[in-house]
mmCIF file with all atom_site columns, C-alpha atoms in Angstrom:
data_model
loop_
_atom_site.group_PDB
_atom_site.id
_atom_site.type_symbol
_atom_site.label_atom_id
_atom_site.label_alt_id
_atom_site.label_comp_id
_atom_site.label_asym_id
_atom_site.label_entity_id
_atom_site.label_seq_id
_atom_site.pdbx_PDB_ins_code
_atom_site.Cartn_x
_atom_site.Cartn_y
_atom_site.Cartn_z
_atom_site.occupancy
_atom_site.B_iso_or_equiv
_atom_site.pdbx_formal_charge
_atom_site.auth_seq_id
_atom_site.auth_comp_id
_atom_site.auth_asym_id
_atom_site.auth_atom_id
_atom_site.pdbx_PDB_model_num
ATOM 1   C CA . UNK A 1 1   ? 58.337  8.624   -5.395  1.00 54.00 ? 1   UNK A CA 1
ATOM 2   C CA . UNK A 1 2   ? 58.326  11.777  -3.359  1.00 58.00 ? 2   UNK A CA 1
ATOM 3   C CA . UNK A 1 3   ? 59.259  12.159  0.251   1.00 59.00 ? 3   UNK A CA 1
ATOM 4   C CA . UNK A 1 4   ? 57.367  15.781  0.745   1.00 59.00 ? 4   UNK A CA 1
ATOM 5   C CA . UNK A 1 5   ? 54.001  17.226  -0.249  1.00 63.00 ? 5   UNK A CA 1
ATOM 6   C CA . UNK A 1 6   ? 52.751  17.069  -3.600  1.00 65.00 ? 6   UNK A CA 1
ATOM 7   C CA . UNK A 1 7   ? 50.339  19.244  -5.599  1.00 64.00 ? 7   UNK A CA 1
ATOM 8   C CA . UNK A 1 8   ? 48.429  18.613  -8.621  1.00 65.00 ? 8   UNK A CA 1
ATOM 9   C CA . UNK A 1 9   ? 46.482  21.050  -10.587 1.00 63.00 ? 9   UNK A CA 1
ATOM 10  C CA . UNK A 1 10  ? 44.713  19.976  -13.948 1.00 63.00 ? 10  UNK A CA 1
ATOM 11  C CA . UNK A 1 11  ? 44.612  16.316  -15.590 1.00 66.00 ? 11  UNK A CA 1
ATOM 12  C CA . UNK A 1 12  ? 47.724  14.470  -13.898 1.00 67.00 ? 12  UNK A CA 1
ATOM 13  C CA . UNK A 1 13  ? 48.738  10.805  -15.535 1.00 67.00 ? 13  UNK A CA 1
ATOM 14  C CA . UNK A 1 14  ? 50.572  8.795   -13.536 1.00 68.00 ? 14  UNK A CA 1
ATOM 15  C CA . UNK A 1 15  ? 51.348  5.221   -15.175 1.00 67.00 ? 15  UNK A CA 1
ATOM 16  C CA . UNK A 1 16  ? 51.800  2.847   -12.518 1.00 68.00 ? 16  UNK A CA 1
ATOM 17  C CA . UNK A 1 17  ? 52.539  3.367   -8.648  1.00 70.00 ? 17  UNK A CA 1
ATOM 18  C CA . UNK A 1 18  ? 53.332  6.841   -6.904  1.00 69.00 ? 18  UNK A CA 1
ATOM 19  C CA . UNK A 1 19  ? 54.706  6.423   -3.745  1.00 70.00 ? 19  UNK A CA 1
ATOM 20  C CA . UNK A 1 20  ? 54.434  9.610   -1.745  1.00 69.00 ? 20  UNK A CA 1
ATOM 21  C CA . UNK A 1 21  ? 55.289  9.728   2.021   1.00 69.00 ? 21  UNK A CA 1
ATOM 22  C CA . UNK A 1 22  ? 53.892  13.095  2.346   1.00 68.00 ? 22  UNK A CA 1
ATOM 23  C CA . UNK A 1 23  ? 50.624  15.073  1.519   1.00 71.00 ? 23  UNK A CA 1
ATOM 24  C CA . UNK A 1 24  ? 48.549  14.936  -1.740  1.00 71.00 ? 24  UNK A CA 1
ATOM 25  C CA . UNK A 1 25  ? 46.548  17.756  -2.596  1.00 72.00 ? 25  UNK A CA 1
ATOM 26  C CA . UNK A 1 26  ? 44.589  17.517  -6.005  1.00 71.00 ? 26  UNK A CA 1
ATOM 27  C CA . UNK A 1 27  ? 42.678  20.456  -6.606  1.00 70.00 ? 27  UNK A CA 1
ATOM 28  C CA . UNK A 1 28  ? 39.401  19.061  -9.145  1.00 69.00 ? 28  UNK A CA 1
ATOM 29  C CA . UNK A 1 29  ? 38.691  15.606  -10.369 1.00 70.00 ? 29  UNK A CA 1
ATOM 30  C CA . UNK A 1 30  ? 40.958  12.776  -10.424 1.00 71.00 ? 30  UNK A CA 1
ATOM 31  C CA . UNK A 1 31  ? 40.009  9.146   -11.467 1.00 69.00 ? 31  UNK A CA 1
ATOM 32  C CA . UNK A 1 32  ? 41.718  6.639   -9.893  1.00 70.00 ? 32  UNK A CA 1
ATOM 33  C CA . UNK A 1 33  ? 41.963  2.681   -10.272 1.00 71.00 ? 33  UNK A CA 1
ATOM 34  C CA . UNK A 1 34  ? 43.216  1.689   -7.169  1.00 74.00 ? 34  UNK A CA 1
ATOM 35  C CA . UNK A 1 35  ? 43.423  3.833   -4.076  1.00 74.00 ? 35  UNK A CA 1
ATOM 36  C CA . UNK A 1 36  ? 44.790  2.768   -1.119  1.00 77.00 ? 36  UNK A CA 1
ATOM 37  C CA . UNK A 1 37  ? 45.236  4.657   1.887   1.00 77.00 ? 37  UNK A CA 1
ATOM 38  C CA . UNK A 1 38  ? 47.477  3.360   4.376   1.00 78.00 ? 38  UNK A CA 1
ATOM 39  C CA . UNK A 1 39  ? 46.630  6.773   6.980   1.00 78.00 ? 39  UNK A CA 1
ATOM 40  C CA . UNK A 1 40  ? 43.473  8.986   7.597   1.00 80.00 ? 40  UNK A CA 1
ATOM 41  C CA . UNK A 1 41  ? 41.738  10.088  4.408   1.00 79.00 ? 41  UNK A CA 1
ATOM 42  C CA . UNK A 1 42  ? 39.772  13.714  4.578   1.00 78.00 ? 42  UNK A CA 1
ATOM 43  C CA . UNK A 1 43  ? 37.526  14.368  1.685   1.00 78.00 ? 43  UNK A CA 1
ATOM 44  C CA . UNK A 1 44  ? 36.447  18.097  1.908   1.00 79.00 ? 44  UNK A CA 1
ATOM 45  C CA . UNK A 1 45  ? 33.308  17.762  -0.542  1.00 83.00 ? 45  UNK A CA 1
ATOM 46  C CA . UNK A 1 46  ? 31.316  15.426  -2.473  1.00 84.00 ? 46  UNK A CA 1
ATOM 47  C CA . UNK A 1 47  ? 32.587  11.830  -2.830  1.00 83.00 ? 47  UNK A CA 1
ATOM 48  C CA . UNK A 1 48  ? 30.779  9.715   -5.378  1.00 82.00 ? 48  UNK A CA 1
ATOM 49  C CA . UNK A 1 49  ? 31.656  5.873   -5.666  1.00 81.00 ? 49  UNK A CA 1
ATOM 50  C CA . UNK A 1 50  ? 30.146  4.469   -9.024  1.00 80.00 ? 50  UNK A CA 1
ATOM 51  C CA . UNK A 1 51  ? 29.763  0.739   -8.990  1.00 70.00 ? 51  UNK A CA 1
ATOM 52  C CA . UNK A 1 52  ? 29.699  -1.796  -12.334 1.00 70.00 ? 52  UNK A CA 1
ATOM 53  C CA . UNK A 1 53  ? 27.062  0.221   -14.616 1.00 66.00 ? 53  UNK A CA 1
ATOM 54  C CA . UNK A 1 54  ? 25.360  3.498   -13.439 1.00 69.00 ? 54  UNK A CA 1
ATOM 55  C CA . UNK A 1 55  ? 24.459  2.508   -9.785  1.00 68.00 ? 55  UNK A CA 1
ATOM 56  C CA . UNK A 1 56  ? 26.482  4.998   -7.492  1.00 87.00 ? 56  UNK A CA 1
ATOM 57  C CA . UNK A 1 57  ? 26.846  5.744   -3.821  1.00 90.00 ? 57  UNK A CA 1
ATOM 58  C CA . UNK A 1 58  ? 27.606  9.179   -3.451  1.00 88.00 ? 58  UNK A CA 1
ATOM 59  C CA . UNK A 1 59  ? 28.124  11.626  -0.070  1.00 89.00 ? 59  UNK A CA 1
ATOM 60  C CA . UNK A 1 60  ? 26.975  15.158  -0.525  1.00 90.00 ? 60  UNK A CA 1
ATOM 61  C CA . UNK A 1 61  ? 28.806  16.377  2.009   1.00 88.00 ? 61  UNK A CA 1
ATOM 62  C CA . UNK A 1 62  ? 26.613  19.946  1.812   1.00 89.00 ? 62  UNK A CA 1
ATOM 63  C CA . UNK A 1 63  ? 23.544  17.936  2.522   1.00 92.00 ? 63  UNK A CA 1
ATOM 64  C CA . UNK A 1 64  ? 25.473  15.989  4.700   1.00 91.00 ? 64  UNK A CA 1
ATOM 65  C CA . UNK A 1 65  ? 24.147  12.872  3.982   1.00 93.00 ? 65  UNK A CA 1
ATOM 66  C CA . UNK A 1 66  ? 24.725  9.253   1.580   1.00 92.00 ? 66  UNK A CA 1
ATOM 67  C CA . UNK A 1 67  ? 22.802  8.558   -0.925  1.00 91.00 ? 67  UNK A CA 1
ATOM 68  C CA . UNK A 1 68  ? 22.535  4.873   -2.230  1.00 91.00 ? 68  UNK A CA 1
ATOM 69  C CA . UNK A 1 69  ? 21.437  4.882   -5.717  1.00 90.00 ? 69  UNK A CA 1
ATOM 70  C CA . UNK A 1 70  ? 18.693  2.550   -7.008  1.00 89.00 ? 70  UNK A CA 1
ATOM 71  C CA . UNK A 1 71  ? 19.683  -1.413  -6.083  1.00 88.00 ? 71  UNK A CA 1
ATOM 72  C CA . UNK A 1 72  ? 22.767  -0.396  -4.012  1.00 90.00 ? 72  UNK A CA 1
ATOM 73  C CA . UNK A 1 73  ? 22.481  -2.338  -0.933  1.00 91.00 ? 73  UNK A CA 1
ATOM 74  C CA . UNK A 1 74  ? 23.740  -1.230  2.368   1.00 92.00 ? 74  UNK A CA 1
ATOM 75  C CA . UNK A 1 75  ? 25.097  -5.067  3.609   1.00 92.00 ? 75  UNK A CA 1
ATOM 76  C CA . UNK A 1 76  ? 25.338  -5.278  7.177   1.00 92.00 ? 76  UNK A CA 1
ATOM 77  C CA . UNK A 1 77  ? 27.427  -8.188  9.232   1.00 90.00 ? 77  UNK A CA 1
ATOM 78  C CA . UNK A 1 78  ? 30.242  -10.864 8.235   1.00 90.00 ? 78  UNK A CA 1
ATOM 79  C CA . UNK A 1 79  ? 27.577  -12.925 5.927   1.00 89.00 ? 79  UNK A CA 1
ATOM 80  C CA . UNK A 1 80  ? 25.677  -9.697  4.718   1.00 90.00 ? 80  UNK A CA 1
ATOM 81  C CA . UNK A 1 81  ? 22.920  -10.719 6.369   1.00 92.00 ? 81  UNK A CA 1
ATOM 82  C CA . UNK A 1 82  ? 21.218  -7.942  6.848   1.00 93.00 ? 82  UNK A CA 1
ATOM 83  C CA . UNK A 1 83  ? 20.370  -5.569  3.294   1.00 94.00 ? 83  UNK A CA 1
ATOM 84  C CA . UNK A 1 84  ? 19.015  -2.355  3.204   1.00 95.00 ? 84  UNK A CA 1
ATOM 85  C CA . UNK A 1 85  ? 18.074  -1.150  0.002   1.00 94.00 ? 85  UNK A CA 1
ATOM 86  C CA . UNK A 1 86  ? 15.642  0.403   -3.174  1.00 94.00 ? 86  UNK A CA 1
ATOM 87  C CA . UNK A 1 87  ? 14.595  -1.073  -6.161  1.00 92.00 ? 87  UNK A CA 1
ATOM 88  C CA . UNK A 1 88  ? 12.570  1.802   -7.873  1.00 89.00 ? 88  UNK A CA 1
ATOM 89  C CA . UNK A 1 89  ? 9.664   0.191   -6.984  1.00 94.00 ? 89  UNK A CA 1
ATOM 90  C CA . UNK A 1 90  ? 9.712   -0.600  -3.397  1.00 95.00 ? 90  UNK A CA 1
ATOM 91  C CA . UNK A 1 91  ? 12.193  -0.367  -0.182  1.00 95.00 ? 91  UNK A CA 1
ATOM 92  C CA . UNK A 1 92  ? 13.587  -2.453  2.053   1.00 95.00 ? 92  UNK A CA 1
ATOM 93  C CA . UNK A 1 93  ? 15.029  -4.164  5.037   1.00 94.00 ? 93  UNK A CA 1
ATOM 94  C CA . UNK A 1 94  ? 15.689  -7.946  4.231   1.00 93.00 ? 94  UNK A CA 1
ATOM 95  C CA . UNK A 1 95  ? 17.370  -10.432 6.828   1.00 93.00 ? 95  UNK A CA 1
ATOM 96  C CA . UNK A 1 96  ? 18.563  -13.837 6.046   1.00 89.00 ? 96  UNK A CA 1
ATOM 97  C CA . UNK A 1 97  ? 20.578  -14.756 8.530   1.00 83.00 ? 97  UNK A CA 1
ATOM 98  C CA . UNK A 1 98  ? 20.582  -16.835 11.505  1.00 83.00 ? 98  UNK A CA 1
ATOM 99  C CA . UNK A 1 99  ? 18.466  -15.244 14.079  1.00 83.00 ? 99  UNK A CA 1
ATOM 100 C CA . UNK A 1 100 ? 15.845  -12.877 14.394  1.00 88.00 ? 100 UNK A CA 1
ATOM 101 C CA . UNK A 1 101 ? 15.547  -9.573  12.639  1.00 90.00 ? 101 UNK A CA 1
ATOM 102 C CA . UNK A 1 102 ? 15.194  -7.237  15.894  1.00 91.00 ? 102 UNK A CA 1
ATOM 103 C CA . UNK A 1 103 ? 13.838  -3.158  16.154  1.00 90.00 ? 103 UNK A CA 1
ATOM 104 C CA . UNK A 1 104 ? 14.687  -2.257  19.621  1.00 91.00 ? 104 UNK A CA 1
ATOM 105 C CA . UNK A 1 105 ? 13.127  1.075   20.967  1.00 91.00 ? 105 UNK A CA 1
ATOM 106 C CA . UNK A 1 106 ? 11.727  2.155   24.299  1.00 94.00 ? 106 UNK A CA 1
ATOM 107 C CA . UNK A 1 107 ? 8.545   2.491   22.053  1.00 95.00 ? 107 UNK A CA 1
ATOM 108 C CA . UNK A 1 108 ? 7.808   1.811   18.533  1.00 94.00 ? 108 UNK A CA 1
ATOM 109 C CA . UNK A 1 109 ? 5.600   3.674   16.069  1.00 95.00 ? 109 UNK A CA 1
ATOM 110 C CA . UNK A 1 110 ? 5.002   3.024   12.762  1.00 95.00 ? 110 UNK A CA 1
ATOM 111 C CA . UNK A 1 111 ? 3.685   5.739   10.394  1.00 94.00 ? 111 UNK A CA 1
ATOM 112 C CA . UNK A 1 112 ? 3.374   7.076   6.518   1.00 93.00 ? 112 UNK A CA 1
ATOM 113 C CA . UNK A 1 113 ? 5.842   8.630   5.005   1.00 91.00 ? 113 UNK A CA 1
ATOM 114 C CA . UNK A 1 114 ? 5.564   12.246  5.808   1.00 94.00 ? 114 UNK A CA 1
ATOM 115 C CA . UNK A 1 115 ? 4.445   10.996  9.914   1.00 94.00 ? 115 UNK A CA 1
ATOM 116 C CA . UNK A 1 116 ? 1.054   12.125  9.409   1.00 94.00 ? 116 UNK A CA 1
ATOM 117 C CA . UNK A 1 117 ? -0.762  9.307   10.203  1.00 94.00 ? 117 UNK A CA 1
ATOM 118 C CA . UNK A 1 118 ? 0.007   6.174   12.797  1.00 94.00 ? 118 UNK A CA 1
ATOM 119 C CA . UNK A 1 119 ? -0.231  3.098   11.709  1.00 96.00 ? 119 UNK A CA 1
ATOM 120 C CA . UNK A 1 120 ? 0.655   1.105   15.005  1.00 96.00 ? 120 UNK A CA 1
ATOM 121 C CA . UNK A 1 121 ? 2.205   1.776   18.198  1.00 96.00 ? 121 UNK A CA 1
ATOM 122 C CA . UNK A 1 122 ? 3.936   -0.476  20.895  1.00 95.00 ? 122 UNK A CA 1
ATOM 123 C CA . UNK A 1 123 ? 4.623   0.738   24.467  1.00 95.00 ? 123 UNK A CA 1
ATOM 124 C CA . UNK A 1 124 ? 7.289   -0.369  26.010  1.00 93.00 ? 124 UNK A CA 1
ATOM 125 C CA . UNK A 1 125 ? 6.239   -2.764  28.690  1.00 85.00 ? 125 UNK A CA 1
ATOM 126 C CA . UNK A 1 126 ? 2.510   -1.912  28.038  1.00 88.00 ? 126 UNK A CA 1
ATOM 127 C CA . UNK A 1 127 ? 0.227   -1.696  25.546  1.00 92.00 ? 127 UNK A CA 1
ATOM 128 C CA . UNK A 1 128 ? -0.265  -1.639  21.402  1.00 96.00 ? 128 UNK A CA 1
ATOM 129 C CA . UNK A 1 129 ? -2.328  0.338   19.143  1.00 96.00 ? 129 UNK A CA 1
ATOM 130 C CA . UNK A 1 130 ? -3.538  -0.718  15.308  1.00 96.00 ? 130 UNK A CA 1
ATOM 131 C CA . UNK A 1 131 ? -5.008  2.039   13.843  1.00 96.00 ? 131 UNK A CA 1
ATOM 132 C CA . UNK A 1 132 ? -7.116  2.751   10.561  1.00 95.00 ? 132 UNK A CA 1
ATOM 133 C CA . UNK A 1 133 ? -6.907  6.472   8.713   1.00 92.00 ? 133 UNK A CA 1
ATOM 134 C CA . UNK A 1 134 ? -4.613  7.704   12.054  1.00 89.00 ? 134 UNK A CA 1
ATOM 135 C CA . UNK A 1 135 ? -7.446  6.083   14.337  1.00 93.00 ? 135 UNK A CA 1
ATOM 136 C CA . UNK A 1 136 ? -6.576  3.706   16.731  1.00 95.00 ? 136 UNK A CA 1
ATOM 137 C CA . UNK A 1 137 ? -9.053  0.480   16.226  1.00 94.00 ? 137 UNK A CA 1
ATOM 138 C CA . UNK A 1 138 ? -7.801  -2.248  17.962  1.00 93.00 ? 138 UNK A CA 1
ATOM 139 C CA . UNK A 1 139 ? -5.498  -1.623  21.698  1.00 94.00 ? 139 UNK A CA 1
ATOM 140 C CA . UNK A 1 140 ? -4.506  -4.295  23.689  1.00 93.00 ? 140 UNK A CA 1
ATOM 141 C CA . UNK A 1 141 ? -4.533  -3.543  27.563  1.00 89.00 ? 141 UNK A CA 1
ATOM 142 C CA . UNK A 1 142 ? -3.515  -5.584  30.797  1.00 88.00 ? 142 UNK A CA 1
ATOM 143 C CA . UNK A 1 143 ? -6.925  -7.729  30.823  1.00 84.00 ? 143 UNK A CA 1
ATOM 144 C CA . UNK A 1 144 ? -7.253  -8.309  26.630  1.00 85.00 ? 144 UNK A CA 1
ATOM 145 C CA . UNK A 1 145 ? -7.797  -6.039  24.097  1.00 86.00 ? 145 UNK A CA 1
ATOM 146 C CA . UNK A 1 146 ? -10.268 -2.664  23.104  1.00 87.00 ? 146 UNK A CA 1
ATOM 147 C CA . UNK A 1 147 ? -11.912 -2.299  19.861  1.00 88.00 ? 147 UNK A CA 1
ATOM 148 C CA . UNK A 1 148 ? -13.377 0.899   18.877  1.00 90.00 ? 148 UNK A CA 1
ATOM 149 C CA . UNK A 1 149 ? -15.867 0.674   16.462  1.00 85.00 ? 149 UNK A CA 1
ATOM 150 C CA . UNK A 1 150 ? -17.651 -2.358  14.795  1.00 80.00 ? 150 UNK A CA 1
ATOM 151 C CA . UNK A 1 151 ? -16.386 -5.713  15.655  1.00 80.00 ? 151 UNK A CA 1
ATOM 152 C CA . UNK A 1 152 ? -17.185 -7.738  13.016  1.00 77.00 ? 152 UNK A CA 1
ATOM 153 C CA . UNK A 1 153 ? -16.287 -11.920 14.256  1.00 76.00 ? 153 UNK A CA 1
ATOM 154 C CA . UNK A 1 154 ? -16.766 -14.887 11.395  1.00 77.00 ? 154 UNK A CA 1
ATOM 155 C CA . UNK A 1 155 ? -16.643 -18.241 13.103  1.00 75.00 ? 155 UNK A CA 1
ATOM 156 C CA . UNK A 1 156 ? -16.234 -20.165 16.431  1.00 75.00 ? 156 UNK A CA 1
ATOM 157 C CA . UNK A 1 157 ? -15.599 -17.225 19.088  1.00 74.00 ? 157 UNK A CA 1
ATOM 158 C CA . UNK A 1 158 ? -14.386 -18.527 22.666  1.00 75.00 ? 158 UNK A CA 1
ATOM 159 C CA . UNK A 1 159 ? -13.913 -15.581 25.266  1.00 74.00 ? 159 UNK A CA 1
ATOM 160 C CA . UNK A 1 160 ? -13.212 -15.794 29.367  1.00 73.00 ? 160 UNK A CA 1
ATOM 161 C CA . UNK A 1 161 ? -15.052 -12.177 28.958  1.00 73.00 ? 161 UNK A CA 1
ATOM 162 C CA . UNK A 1 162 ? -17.007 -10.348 26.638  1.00 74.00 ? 162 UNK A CA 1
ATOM 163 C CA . UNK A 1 163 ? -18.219 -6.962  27.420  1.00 75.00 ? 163 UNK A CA 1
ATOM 164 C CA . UNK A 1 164 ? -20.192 -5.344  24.526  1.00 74.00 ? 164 UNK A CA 1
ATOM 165 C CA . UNK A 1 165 ? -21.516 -1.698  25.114  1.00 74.00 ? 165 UNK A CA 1
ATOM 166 C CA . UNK A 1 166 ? -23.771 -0.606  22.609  1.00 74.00 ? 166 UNK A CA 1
ATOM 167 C CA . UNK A 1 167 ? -25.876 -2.909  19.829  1.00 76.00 ? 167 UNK A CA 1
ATOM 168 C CA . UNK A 1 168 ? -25.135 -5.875  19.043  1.00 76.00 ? 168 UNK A CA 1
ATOM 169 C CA . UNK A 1 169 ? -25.906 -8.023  16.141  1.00 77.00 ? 169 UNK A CA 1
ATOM 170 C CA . UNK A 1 170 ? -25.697 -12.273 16.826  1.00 75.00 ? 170 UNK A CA 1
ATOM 171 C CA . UNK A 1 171 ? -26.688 -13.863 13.640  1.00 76.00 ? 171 UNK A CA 1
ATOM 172 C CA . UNK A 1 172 ? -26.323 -17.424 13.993  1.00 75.00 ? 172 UNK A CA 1
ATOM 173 C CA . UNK A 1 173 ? -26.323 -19.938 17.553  1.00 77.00 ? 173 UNK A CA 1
ATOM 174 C CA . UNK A 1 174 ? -25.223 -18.215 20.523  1.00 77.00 ? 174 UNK A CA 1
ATOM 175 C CA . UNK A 1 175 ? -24.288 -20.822 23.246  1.00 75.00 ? 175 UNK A CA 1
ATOM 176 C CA . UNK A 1 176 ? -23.929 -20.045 26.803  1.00 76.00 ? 176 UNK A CA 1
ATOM 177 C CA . UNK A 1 177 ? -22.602 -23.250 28.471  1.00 75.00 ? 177 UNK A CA 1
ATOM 178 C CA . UNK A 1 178 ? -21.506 -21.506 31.297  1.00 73.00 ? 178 UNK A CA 1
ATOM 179 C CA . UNK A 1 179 ? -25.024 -19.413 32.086  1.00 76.00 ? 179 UNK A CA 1
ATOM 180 C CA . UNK A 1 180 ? -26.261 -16.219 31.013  1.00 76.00 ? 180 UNK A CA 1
ATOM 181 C CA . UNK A 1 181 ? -26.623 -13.122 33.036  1.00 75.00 ? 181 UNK A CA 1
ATOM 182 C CA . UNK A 1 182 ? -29.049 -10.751 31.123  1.00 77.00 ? 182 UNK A CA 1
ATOM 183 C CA . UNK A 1 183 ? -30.543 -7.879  33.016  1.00 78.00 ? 183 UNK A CA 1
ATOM 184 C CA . UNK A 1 184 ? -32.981 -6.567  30.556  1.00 78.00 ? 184 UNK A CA 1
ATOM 185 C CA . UNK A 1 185 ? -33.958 -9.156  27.946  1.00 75.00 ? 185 UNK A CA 1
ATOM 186 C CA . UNK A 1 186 ? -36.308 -8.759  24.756  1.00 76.00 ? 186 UNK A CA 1
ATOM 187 C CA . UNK A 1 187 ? -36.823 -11.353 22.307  1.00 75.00 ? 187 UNK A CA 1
ATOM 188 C CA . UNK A 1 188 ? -38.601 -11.029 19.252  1.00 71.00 ? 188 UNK A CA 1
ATOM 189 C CA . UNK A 1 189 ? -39.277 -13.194 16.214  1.00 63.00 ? 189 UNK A CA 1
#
């Protein structure tokens, strides 16, 4: 037990407690069992935290970041129920609790990896984009919904309002219970 500041430099055994009610300054590694730290902590440079086996958590506190090694799961609420994590084959972000699994933004975009390329955007309060290659395909808008490009429908179709510029291909019935307005009509067999 010490009542000042302590000092270790080198490999330092202690077998059992040590009580100190002052500062600890260990200058290179030191392997501990059981740390407990009853005050503030300040770790000047790397921390690593190895789990059961090789799976680690480490900060790099010059890249100032965490790193969660391969299956280390970043467990979020009283019943872990929401995981964040890699398994060297895919990521992800797994809920399985009660409720919804919520991504709140005043808009949304998903992309690839390196944000080249869109995949899908949602406006906040408005619209949403799908895209294909970084090109938007499919937007909805305050009436229905825009495609771009071919359109390609298998099936019953029902539609309040279908506006088709360009050519269009019907293979199959087309019924019109409601009445047909056609202002240029050829028919050919």
């Amino acid at each position: 037990q010490t009542n000042g500041n302590a000092a270790f430099a080198g490999i330092t055994t202690i077998g059992g407690n040590a009580d100190l009610n002052g500062d600890l300054d260990v200058d290179g590694t030191s392997n501990l069992d059981i740390l407990d730290v009853d005050g503030t902590a300040n770790f000047a440079d790397d921390v690593t935290l190895v789990a059961a086996g090789s799976s680690t958590i480490l900060f790099d506190a010059s890249a100032h970041k965490i790193v969660f090694q391969d299956n280390v799961r970043a467990n979020f609420g009283t019943g872990q129920d929401l995981s964040i994590y890699h398994d060297s084959q895919a990521s992800y972000i797994q809920e399985n609790g009660v409720g919804n699994l919520r991504i709140l933004g005043s808009n949304l975009r998903l992309a690839n990896s390196d944000n080249s390329k869109q995949y899908a955007f949602f406006y906040n309060g408005g619209g949403a984009e799908l895209n294909y290659d970084g090109n938007v395909k499919f937007e909805t808008t305050g009436i229905g919904a825009t495609v771009f490009g071919d359109f390609v429908v298998s099936g019953v179709t029902t539609s309040a309002r279908l506006l088709v510029s360009g050519i269009s291909t019907f293979t199959g019935l087309i019924d019109a219970n409601g009445g047909a307005h056609i202002d240029n009509l050829r028919l050919g067999i």
